[in-house]
Amino acid sequence: MSFFDRQGIPGWVLNPSRIAQDGMQAIGLDDTADLESDDSSQGTGSNIDDTSFEDDVAILRDYYFITADETEDKFEMYGLVQLSTRRWLEKFRQEETFRQQYIERMAASFPTG
């Protein structure tokens, strides 16, 4: 979240399992997405990822690091939290790793063509 604009961060771009599912549907692999949704109804697959994502968001909200709109599909990260996170990543030499993840998620969310 620290590399996004701090306001109006869409939840679907933060959750890697959602990006993969939406990306497959966007390029016409709906059958594969249907198979994955069948798996998730049995308690495996992306359902676990969604639960983990929701737990992570809940922790960030509980500590007031982020806020969410009523439907929890858009988030806002406080400016000071975003700055602190970036400085922490710099200090521990992780900034480039997370910047690359940000770029990959954005590229997967908005494919070319």
mmCIF file of C-alpha atoms in Angstrom:
data_model
loop_
_atom_site.group_PDB
_atom_site.id
_atom_site.type_symbol
_atom_site.label_atom_id
_atom_site.label_comp_id
_atom_site.label_asym_id
_atom_site.label_seq_id
_atom_site.Cartn_x
_atom_site.Cartn_y
_atom_site.Cartn_z
ATOM 1 C CA MET A 1 0.000 0.000 0.000
ATOM 2 C CA SER A 2 2.902 2.330 0.564
ATOM 3 C CA PHE A 3 3.534 2.832 -3.176
ATOM 4 C CA PHE A 4 -0.043 3.632 -4.143
ATOM 5 C CA ASP A 5 -1.559 7.075 -3.934
ATOM 6 C CA ARG A 6 -2.639 7.099 -0.304
ATOM 7 C CA GLN A 7 -6.311 7.823 -1.093
ATOM 8 C CA GLY A 8 -8.768 5.607 -2.915
ATOM 9 C CA ILE A 9 -6.664 2.441 -3.032
ATOM 10 C CA PRO A 10 -8.882 -0.246 -4.597
ATOM 11 C CA GLY A 11 -9.059 -3.426 -2.553
ATOM 12 C CA TRP A 12 -9.058 -5.702 -5.596
ATOM 13 C CA VAL A 13 -5.574 -4.547 -6.581
ATOM 14 C CA LEU A 14 -4.176 -5.319 -3.122
ATOM 15 C CA ASN A 15 -5.350 -8.925 -3.010
ATOM 16 C CA PRO A 16 -3.101 -11.111 -5.231
ATOM 17 C CA SER A 17 -5.675 -13.906 -5.589
ATOM 18 C CA ARG A 18 -8.243 -11.431 -6.881
ATOM 19 C CA ILE A 19 -5.813 -9.983 -9.410
ATOM 20 C CA ALA A 20 -5.091 -13.458 -10.766
ATOM 21 C CA GLN A 21 -8.793 -14.312 -11.016
ATOM 22 C CA ASP A 22 -9.768 -10.993 -12.588
ATOM 23 C CA GLY A 23 -6.826 -11.186 -14.983
ATOM 24 C CA MET A 24 -7.871 -14.635 -16.215
ATOM 25 C CA GLN A 25 -11.434 -13.470 -16.754
ATOM 26 C CA ALA A 26 -10.195 -10.393 -18.617
ATOM 27 C CA ILE A 27 -8.226 -12.494 -21.117
ATOM 28 C CA GLY A 28 -11.071 -14.956 -21.664
ATOM 29 C CA LEU A 29 -10.155 -17.849 -19.389
ATOM 30 C CA ASP A 30 -13.490 -17.832 -17.598
ATOM 31 C CA ASP A 31 -13.598 -21.659 -17.384
ATOM 32 C CA THR A 32 -10.411 -21.661 -15.308
ATOM 33 C CA ALA A 33 -11.844 -18.985 -13.041
ATOM 34 C CA ASP A 34 -14.991 -21.098 -12.607
ATOM 35 C CA LEU A 35 -12.874 -24.067 -11.563
ATOM 36 C CA GLU A 36 -11.084 -21.928 -8.994
ATOM 37 C CA SER A 37 -14.381 -20.661 -7.611
ATOM 38 C CA ASP A 38 -15.553 -24.277 -7.277
ATOM 39 C CA ASP A 39 -12.398 -25.034 -5.273
ATOM 40 C CA SER A 40 -12.961 -22.042 -3.024
ATOM 41 C CA SER A 41 -16.471 -23.200 -2.191
ATOM 42 C CA GLN A 42 -14.922 -26.398 -0.829
ATOM 43 C CA GLY A 43 -12.652 -24.457 1.500
ATOM 44 C CA THR A 44 -9.467 -24.498 -0.569
ATOM 45 C CA GLY A 45 -7.795 -22.273 -3.114
ATOM 46 C CA SER A 46 -8.394 -18.553 -3.125
ATOM 47 C CA ASN A 47 -10.808 -18.691 -0.174
ATOM 48 C CA ILE A 48 -7.835 -19.095 2.172
ATOM 49 C CA ASP A 49 -6.091 -16.150 0.512
ATOM 50 C CA ASP A 50 -9.222 -14.013 0.870
ATOM 51 C CA THR A 51 -9.504 -14.877 4.568
ATOM 52 C CA SER A 52 -5.851 -14.029 5.141
ATOM 53 C CA PHE A 53 -6.265 -10.757 3.249
ATOM 54 C CA GLU A 54 -9.325 -9.839 5.305
ATOM 55 C CA ASP A 55 -7.451 -10.635 8.524
ATOM 56 C CA ASP A 56 -4.543 -8.421 7.445
ATOM 57 C CA VAL A 57 -6.890 -5.556 6.602
ATOM 58 C CA ALA A 58 -8.644 -5.951 9.958
ATOM 59 C CA ILE A 59 -5.336 -5.634 11.829
ATOM 60 C CA LEU A 60 -4.372 -2.506 9.889
ATOM 61 C CA ARG A 61 -7.788 -0.973 10.555
ATOM 62 C CA ASP A 62 -7.733 -1.904 14.249
ATOM 63 C CA TYR A 63 -4.450 -0.035 14.692
ATOM 64 C CA TYR A 64 -5.764 2.901 12.619
ATOM 65 C CA PHE A 65 -3.052 2.538 9.972
ATOM 66 C CA ILE A 66 -5.693 2.518 7.233
ATOM 67 C CA THR A 67 -9.355 3.336 6.788
ATOM 68 C CA ALA A 68 -11.884 1.700 4.483
ATOM 69 C CA ASP A 69 -15.126 2.843 2.938
ATOM 70 C CA GLU A 70 -18.438 1.265 3.938
ATOM 71 C CA THR A 71 -18.140 -1.603 1.449
ATOM 72 C CA GLU A 72 -14.443 -2.145 2.223
ATOM 73 C CA ASP A 73 -13.477 -2.022 -1.429
ATOM 74 C CA LYS A 74 -11.477 1.223 -1.222
ATOM 75 C CA PHE A 75 -8.815 2.032 1.326
ATOM 76 C CA GLU A 76 -6.904 5.067 2.492
ATOM 77 C CA MET A 77 -3.515 4.942 4.164
ATOM 78 C CA TYR A 78 -2.576 7.814 6.432
ATOM 79 C CA GLY A 79 0.250 9.917 5.022
ATOM 80 C CA LEU A 80 2.485 9.534 8.059
ATOM 81 C CA VAL A 81 1.998 5.753 8.050
ATOM 82 C CA GLN A 82 2.844 5.631 4.354
ATOM 83 C CA LEU A 83 5.979 7.719 4.840
ATOM 84 C CA SER A 84 7.069 5.656 7.845
ATOM 85 C CA THR A 85 6.550 2.427 5.930
ATOM 86 C CA ARG A 86 8.646 3.652 3.020
ATOM 87 C CA ARG A 87 11.446 4.753 5.360
ATOM 88 C CA TRP A 88 11.338 1.387 7.113
ATOM 89 C CA LEU A 89 11.588 -0.399 3.761
ATOM 90 C CA GLU A 90 14.562 1.801 2.813
ATOM 91 C CA LYS A 91 16.332 1.114 6.090
ATOM 92 C CA PHE A 92 16.002 -2.651 5.698
ATOM 93 C CA ARG A 93 16.753 -2.559 1.962
ATOM 94 C CA GLN A 94 13.352 -3.920 1.002
ATOM 95 C CA GLU A 95 12.082 -0.883 -0.887
ATOM 96 C CA GLU A 96 12.935 -2.217 -4.346
ATOM 97 C CA THR A 97 11.346 -5.606 -3.616
ATOM 98 C CA PHE A 98 8.039 -4.021 -2.637
ATOM 99 C CA ARG A 99 8.221 -1.476 -5.451
ATOM 100 C CA GLN A 100 8.551 -4.390 -7.891
ATOM 101 C CA GLN A 101 5.527 -6.112 -6.331
ATOM 102 C CA TYR A 102 3.566 -2.890 -6.759
ATOM 103 C CA ILE A 103 4.562 -2.663 -10.429
ATOM 104 C CA GLU A 104 3.706 -6.323 -11.052
ATOM 105 C CA ARG A 105 0.278 -5.943 -9.436
ATOM 106 C CA MET A 106 -0.482 -2.848 -11.449
ATOM 107 C CA ALA A 107 0.667 -4.565 -14.661
ATOM 108 C CA ALA A 108 -1.512 -7.607 -13.890
ATOM 109 C CA SER A 109 -4.483 -5.369 -13.132
ATOM 110 C CA PHE A 110 -4.171 -3.334 -16.313
ATOM 111 C CA PRO A 111 -2.896 -5.664 -19.070
ATOM 112 C CA THR A 112 -1.727 -4.185 -22.358
ATOM 113 C CA GLY A 113 -3.648 -4.549 -25.586
#
